Short mmCIF file of N, CA, C and O in Angstrom, two decimals:
data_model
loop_
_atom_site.label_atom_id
_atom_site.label_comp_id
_atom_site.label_asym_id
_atom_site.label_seq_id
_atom_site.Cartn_x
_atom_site.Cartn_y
_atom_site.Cartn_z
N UNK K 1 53.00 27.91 26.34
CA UNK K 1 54.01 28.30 27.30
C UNK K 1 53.86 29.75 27.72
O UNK K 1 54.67 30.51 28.26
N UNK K 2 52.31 29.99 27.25
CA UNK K 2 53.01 31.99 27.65
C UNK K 2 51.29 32.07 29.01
O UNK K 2 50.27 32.77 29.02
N UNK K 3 51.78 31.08 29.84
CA UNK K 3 51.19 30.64 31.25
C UNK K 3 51.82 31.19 32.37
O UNK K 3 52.95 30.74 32.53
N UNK K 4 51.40 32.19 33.38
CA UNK K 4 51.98 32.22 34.20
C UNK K 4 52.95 33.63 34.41
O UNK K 4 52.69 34.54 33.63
N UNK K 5 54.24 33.90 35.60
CA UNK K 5 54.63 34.52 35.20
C UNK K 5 55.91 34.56 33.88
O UNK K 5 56.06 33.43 33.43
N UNK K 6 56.76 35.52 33.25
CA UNK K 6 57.35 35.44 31.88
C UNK K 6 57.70 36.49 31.99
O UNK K 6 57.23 37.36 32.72
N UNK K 7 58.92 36.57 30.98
CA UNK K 7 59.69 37.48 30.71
C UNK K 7 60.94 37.02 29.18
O UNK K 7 61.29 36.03 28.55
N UNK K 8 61.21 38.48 29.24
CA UNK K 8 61.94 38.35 27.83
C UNK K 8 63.65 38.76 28.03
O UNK K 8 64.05 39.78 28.59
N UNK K 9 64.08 38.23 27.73
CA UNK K 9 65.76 38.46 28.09
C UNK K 9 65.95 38.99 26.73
O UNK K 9 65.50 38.42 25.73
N UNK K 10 66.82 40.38 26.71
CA UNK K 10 67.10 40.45 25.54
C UNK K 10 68.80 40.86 25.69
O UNK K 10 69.27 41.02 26.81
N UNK K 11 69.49 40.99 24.69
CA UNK K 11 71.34 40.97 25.28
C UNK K 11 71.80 42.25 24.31
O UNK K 11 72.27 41.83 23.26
N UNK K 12 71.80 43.54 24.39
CA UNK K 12 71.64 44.95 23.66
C UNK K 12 73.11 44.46 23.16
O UNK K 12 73.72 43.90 24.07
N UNK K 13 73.84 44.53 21.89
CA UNK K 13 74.22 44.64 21.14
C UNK K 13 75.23 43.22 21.10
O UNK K 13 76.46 43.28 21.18
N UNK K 14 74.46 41.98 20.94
CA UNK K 14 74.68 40.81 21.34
C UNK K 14 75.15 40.47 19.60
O UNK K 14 74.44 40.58 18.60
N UNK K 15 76.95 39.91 19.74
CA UNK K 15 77.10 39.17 18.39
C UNK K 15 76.31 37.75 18.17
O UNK K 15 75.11 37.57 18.40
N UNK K 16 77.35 36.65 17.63
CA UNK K 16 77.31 35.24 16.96
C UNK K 16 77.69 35.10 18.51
O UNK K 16 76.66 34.51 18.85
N UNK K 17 78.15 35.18 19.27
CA UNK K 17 79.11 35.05 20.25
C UNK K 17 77.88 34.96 21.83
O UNK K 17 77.76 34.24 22.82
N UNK K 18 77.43 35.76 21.43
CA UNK K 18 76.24 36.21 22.93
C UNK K 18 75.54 34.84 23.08
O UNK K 18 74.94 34.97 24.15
N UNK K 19 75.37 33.99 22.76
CA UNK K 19 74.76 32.45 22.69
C UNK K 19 75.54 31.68 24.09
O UNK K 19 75.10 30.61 24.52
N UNK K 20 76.58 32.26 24.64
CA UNK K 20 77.03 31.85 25.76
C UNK K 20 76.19 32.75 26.83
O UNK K 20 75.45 32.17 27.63
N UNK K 21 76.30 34.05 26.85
CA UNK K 21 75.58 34.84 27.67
C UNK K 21 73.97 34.35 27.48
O UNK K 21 73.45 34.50 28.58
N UNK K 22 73.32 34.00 26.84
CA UNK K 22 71.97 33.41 27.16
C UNK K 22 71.68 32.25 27.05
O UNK K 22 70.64 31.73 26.63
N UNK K 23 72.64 31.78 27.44
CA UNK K 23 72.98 30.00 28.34
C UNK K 23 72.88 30.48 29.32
O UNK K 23 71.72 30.49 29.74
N UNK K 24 73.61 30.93 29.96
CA UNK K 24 73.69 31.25 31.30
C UNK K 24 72.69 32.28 31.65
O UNK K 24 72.29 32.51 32.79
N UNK K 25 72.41 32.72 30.88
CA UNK K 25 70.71 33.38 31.90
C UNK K 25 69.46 32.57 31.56
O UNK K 25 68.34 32.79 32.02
N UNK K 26 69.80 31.59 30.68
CA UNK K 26 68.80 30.44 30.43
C UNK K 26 68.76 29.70 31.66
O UNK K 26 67.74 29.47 32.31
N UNK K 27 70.23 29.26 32.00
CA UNK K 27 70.56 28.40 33.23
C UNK K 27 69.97 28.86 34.48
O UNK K 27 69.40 28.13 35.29
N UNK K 28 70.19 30.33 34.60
CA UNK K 28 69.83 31.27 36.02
C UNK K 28 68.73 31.09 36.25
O UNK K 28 68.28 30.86 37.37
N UNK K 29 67.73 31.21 34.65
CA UNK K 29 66.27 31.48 34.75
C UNK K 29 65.83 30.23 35.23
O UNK K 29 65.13 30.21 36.23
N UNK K 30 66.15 29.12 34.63
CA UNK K 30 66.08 27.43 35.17
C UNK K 30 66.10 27.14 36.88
O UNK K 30 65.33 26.56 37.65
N UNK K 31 66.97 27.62 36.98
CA UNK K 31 67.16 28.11 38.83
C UNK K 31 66.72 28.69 39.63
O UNK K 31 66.69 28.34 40.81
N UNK K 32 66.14 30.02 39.04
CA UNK K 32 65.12 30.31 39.42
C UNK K 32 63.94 29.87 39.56
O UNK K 32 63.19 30.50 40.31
N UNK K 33 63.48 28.74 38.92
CA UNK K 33 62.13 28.18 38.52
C UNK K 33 61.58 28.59 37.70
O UNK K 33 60.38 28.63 37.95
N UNK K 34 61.86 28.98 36.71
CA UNK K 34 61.04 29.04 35.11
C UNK K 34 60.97 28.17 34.39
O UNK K 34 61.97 28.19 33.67
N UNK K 35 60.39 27.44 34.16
CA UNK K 35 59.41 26.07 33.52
C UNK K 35 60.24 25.96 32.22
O UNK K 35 61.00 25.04 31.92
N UNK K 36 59.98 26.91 31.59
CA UNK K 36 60.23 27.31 29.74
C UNK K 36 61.08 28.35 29.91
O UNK K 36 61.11 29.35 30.62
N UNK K 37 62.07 27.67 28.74
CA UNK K 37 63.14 28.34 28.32
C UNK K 37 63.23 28.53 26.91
O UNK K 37 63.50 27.46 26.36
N UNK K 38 63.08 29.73 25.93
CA UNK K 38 63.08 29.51 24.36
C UNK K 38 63.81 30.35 24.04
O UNK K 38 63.57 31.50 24.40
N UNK K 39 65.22 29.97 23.08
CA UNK K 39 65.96 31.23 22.57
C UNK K 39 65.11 30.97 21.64
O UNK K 39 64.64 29.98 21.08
N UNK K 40 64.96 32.65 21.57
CA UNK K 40 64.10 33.39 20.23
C UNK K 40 64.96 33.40 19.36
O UNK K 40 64.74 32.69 18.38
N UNK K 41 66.25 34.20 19.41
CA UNK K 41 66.95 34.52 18.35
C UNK K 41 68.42 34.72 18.88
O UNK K 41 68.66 34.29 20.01
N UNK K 42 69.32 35.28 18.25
CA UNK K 42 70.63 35.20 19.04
C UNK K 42 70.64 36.15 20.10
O UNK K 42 71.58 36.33 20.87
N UNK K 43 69.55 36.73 20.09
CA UNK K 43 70.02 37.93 20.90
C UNK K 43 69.17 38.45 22.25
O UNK K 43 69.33 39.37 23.05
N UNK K 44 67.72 36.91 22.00
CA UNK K 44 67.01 36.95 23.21
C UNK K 44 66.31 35.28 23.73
O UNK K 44 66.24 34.35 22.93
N UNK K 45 65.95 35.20 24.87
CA UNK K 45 65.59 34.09 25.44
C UNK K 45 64.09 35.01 25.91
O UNK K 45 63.98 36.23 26.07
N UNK K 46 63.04 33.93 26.03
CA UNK K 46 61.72 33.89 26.10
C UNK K 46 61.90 32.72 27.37
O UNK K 46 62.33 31.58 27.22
N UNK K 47 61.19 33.68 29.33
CA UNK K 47 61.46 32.58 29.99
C UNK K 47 59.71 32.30 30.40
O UNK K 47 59.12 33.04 29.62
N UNK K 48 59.26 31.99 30.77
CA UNK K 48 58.10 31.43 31.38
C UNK K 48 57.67 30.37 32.89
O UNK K 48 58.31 29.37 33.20
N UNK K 49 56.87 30.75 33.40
CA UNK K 49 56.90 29.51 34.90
C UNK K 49 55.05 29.64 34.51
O UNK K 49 54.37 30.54 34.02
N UNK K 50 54.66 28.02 35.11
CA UNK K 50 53.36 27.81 34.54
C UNK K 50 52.83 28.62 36.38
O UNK K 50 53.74 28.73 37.20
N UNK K 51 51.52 29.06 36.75
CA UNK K 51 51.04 29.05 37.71
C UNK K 51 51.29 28.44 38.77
O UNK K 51 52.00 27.45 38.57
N UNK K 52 50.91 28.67 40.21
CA UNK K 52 51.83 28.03 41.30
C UNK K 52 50.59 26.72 41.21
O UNK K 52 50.85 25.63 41.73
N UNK K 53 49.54 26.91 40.66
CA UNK K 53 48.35 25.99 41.10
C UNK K 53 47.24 26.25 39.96
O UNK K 53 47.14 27.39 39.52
N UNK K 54 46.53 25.37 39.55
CA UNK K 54 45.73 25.30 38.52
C UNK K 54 44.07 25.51 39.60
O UNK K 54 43.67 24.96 40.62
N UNK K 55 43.59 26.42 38.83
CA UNK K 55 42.45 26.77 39.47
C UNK K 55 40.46 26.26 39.43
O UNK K 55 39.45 26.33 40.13
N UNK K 56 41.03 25.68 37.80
CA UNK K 56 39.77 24.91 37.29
C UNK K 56 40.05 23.79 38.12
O UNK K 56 41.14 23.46 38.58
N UNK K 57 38.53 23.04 38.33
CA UNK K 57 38.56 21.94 39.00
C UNK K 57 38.40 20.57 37.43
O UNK K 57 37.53 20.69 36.56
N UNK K 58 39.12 19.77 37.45
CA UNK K 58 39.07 19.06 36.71
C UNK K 58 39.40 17.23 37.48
O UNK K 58 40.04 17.31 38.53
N UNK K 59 39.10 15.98 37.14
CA UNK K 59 39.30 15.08 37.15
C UNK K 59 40.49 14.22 36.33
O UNK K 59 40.44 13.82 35.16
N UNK K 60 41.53 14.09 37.24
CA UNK K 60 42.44 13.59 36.36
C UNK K 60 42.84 12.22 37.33
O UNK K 60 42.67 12.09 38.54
N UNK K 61 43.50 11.15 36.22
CA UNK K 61 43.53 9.86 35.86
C UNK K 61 44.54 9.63 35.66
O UNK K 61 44.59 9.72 34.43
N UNK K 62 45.72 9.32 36.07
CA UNK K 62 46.78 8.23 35.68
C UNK K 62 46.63 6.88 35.49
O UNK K 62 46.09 6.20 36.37
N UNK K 63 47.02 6.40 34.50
CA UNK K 63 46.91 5.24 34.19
C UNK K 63 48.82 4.33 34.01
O UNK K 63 49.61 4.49 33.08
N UNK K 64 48.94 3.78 34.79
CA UNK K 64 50.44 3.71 35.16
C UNK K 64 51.41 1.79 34.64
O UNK K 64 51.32 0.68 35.15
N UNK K 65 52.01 2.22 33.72
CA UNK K 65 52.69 0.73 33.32
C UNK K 65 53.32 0.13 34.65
O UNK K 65 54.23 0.89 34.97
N UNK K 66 53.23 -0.83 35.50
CA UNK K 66 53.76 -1.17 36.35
C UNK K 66 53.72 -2.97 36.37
O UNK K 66 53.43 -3.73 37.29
N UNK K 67 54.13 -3.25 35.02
CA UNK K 67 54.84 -4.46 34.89
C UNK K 67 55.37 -4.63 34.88
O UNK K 67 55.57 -5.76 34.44
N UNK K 68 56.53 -3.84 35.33
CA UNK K 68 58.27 -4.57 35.69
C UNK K 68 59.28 -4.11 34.58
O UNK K 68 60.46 -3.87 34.79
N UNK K 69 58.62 -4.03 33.30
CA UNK K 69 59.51 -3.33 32.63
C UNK K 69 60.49 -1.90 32.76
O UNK K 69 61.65 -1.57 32.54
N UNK K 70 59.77 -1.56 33.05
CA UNK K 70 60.38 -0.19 33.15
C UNK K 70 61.39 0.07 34.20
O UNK K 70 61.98 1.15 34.28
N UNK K 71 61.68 -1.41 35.40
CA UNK K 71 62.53 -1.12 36.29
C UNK K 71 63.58 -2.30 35.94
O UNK K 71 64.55 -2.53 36.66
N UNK K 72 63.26 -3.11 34.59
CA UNK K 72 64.31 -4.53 33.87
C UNK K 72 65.18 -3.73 33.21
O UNK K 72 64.94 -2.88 32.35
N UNK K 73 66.23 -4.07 33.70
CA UNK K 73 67.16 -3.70 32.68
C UNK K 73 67.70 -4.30 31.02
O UNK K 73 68.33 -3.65 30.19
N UNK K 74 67.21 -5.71 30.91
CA UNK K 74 66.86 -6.52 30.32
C UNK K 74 65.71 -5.95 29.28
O UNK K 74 65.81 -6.42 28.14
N UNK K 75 64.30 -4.72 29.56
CA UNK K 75 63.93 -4.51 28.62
C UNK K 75 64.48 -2.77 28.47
O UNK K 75 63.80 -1.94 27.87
N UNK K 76 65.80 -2.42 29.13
CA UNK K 76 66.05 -1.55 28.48
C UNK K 76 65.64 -0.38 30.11
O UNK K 76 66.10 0.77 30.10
N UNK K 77 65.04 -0.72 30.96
CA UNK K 77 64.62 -0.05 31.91
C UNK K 77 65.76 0.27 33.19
O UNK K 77 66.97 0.01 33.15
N UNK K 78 65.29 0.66 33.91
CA UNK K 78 66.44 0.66 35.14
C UNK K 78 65.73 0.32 36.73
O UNK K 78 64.52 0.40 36.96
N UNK K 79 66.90 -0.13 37.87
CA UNK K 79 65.96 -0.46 38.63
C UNK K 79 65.80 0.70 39.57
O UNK K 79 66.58 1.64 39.73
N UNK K 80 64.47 0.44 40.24
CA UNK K 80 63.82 1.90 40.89
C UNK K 80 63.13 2.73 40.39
O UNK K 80 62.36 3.44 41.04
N UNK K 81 63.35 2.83 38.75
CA UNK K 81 62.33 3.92 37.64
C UNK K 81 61.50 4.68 38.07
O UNK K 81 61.47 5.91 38.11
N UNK K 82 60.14 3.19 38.72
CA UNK K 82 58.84 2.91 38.90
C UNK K 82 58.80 4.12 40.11
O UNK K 82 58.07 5.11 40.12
N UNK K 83 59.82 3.71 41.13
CA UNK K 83 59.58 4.35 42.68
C UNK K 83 60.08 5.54 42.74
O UNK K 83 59.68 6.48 43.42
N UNK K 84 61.29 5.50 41.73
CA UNK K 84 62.05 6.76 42.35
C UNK K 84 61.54 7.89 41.49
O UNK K 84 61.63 9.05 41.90
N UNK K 85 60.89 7.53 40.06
CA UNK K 85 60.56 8.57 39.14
C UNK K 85 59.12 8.91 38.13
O UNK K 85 58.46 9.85 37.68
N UNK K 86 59.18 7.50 38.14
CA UNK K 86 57.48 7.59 37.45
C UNK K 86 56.38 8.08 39.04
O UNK K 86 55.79 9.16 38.97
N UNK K 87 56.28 7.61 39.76
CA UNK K 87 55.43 7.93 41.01
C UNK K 87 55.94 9.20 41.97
O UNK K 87 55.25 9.50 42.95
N UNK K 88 57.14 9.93 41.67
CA UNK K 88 57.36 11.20 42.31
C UNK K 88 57.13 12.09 40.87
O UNK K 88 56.84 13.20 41.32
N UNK K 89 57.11 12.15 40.07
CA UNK K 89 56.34 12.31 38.26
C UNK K 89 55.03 12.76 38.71
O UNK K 89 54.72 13.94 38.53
N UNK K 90 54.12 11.85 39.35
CA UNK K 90 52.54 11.94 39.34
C UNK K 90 52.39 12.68 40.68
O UNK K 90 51.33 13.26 40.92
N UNK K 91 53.67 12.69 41.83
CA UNK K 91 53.23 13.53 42.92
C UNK K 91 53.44 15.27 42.24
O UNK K 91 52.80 16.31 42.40
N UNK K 92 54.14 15.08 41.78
CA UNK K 92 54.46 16.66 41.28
C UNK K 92 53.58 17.11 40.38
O UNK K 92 53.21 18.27 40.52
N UNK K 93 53.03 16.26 39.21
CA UNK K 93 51.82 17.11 38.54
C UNK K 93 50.76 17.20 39.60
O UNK K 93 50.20 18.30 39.55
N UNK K 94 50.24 16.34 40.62
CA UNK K 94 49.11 16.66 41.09
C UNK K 94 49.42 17.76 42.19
O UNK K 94 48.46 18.27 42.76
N UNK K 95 50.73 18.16 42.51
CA UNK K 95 50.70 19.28 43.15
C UNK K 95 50.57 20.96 42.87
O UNK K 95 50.61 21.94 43.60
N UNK K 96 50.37 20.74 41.34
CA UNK K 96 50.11 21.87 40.57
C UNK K 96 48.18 21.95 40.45
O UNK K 96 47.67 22.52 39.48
N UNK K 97 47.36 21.36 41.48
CA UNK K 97 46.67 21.14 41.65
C UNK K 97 45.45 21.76 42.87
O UNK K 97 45.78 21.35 43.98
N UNK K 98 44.48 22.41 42.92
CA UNK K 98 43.73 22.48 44.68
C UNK K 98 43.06 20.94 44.29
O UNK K 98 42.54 20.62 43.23
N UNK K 99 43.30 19.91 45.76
CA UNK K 99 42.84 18.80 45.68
C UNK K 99 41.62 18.85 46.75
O UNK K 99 41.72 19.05 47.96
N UNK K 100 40.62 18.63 46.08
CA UNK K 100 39.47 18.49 47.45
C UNK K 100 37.72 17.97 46.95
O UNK K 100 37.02 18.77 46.33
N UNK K 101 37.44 17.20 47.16
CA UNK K 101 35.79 17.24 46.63
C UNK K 101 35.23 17.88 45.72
O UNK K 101 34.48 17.36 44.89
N UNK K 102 35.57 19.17 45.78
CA UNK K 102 34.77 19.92 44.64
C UNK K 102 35.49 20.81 43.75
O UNK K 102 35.11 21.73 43.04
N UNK K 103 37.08 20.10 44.06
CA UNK K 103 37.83 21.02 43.33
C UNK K 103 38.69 19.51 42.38
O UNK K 103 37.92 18.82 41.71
N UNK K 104 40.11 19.12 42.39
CA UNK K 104 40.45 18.79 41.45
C UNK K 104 40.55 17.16 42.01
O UNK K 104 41.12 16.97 43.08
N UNK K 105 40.12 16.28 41.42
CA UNK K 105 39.77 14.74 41.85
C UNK K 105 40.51 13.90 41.35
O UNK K 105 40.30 13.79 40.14
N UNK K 106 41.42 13.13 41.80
CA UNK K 106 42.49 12.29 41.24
C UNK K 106 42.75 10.49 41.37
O UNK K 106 42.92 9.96 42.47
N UNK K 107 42.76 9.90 40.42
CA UNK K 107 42.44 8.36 40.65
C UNK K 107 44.01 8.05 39.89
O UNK K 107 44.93 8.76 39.48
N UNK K 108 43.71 6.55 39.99
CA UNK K 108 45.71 6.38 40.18
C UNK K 108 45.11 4.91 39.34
O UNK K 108 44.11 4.43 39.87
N UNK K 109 45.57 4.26 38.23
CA UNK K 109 45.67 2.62 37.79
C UNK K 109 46.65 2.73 37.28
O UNK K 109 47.27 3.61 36.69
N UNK K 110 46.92 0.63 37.88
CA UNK K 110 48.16 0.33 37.32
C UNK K 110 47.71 -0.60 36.08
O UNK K 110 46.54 -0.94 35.98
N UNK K 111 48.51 -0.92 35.32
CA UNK K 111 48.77 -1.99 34.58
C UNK K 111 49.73 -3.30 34.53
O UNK K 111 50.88 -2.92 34.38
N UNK K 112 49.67 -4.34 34.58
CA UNK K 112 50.70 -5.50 34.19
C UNK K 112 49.85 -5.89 33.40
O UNK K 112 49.14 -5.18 32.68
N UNK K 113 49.86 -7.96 33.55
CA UNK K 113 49.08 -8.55 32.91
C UNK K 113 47.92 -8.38 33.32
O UNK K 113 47.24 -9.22 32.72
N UNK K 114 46.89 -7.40 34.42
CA UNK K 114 46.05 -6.74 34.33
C UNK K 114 45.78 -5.85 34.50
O UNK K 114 46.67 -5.10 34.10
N UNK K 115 44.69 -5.15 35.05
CA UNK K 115 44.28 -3.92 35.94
C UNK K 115 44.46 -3.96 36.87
O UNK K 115 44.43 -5.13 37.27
N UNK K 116 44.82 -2.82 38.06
CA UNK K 116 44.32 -2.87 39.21
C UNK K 116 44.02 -1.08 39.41
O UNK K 116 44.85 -0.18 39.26
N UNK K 117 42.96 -0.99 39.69
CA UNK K 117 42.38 0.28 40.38
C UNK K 117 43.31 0.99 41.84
O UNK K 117 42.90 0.79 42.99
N UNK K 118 43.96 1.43 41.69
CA UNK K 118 44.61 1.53 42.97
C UNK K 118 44.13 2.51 44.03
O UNK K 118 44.20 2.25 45.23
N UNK K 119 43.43 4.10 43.34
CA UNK K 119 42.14 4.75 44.04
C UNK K 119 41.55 5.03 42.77
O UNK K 119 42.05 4.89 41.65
N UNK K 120 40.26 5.50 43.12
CA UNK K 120 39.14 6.03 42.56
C UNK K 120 39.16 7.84 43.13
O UNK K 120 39.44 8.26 44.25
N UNK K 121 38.77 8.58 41.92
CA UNK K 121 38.30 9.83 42.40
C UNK K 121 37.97 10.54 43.74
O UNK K 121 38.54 11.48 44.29
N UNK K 122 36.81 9.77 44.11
CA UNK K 122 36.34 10.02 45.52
C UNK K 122 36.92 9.54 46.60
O UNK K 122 36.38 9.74 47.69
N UNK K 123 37.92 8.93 46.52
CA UNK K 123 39.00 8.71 47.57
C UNK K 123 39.90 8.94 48.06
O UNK K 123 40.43 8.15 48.84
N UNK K 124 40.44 10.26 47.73
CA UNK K 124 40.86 11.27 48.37
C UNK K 124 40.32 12.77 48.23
O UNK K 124 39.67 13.09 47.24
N UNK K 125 40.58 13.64 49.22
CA UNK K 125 40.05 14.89 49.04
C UNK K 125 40.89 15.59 49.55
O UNK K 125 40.39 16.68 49.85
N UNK K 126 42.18 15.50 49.86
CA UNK K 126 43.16 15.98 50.26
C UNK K 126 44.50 16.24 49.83
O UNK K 126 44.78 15.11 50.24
N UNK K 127 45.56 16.65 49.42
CA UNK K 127 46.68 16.45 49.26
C UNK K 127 47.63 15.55 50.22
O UNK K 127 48.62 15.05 49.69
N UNK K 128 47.47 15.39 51.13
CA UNK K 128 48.31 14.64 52.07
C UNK K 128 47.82 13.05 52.02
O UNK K 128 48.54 12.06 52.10
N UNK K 129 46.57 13.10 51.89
CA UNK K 129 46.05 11.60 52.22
C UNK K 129 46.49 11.02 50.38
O UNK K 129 47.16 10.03 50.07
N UNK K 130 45.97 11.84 49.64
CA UNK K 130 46.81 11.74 48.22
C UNK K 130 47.91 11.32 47.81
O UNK K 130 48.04 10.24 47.23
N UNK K 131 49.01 12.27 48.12
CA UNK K 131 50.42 11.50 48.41
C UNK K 131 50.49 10.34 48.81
O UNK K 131 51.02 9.41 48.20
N UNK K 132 49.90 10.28 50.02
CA UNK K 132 50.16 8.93 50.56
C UNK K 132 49.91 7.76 49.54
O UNK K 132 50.65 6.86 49.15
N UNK K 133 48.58 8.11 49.23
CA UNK K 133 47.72 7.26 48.10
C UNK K 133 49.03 6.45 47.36
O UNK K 133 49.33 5.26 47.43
N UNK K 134 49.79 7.70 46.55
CA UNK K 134 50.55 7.55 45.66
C UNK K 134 51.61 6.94 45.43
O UNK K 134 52.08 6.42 44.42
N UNK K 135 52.19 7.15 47.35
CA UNK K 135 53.22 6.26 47.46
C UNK K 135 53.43 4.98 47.25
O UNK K 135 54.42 4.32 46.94
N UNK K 136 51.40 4.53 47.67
CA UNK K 136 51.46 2.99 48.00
C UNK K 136 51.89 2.89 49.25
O UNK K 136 52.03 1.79 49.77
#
C-alpha cells in the first residue's frame, strides 16, 4: 500500500477520544480518492492512492464465473451481480491500465458448464473497443 501518492495524518495531542476525529479524516481522505486507509495508532491514519495508471506492460486474464449463480438468489447470489458489479469490477481494474499492442493486453473467459473465450489478448488494443468487449 505505500504505492502512489500518501500521506500521514497525525492528530497533536489526540486522547482515547480522537478515534472520531480520524474517522472523519479517514472518511475525507476516502473522498478524496485515497485507495488505503490505515489507523496506525490512536493518534494517526496512514492514507495512500495507488498510481493513476500502471506503467509496466503486462498481460492480464480474467477468468469469470458466469453460471447463474452469482445472480440466484437461491444460491445465495443477487439478481444483476454479474452486470451491475462483477463486469464494471473488471472495467475498473483494466482502467488502471495503458491498453494497446505493446503495452497492457487483456482477454476476458467465462465459465458455466463450460468455457467460452469471450476475447483473446490480441483483440483489443484500445480502451474503448475494450470496454465494449466487456460489456458484451
Amino acid at each position: 500500500y505505500n504505492v502512489g501518492r500518501a500521506a500521514t495524518f497525525v492528530v497533536k495531542g489526540a486522547s482515547d477520544t480522537s478515534i472520531d476525529v480520524l474517522g472523519v479524516l479517514g472518511a475525507l481522505a476516502s473522498k478524496a480518492g485515497f485507495d488505503w486507509v490505515s489507523y496506525e495508532n490512536t493518534e494517526s491514519i496512514y492514507v495512500s492512492s495507488i498510481p493513476s495508471s500502471c506503467q509496466t506492460p503486462i498481460d492480464l486474464v480474467f477468468l469469470l464465473d458466469a453460471s447463474g449463480s452469482i445472480d440466484s438468489t437461491y444460491y445465495g447470489g443477487k439478481p444483476g451481480t454479474f452486470t451491475d458489479r462483477v463486469l464494471p469490477f473488471v472495467q475498473k481494474v483494466v482502467s488502471f491500465f495503458e491498453i494497446g499492442e505493446d503495452k497492457t493486453r487483456v482477454a476476458l473467459a467465462t465459465f458455466a458448464s463450460g468455457a467460452n473465450v469471450e476475447f483473446l489478448l490480441h483483440d483489443h488494443f484500445d480502451a474503448d473497443s475494450l470496454n465494449e468487449a466487456i460489456e458484451g
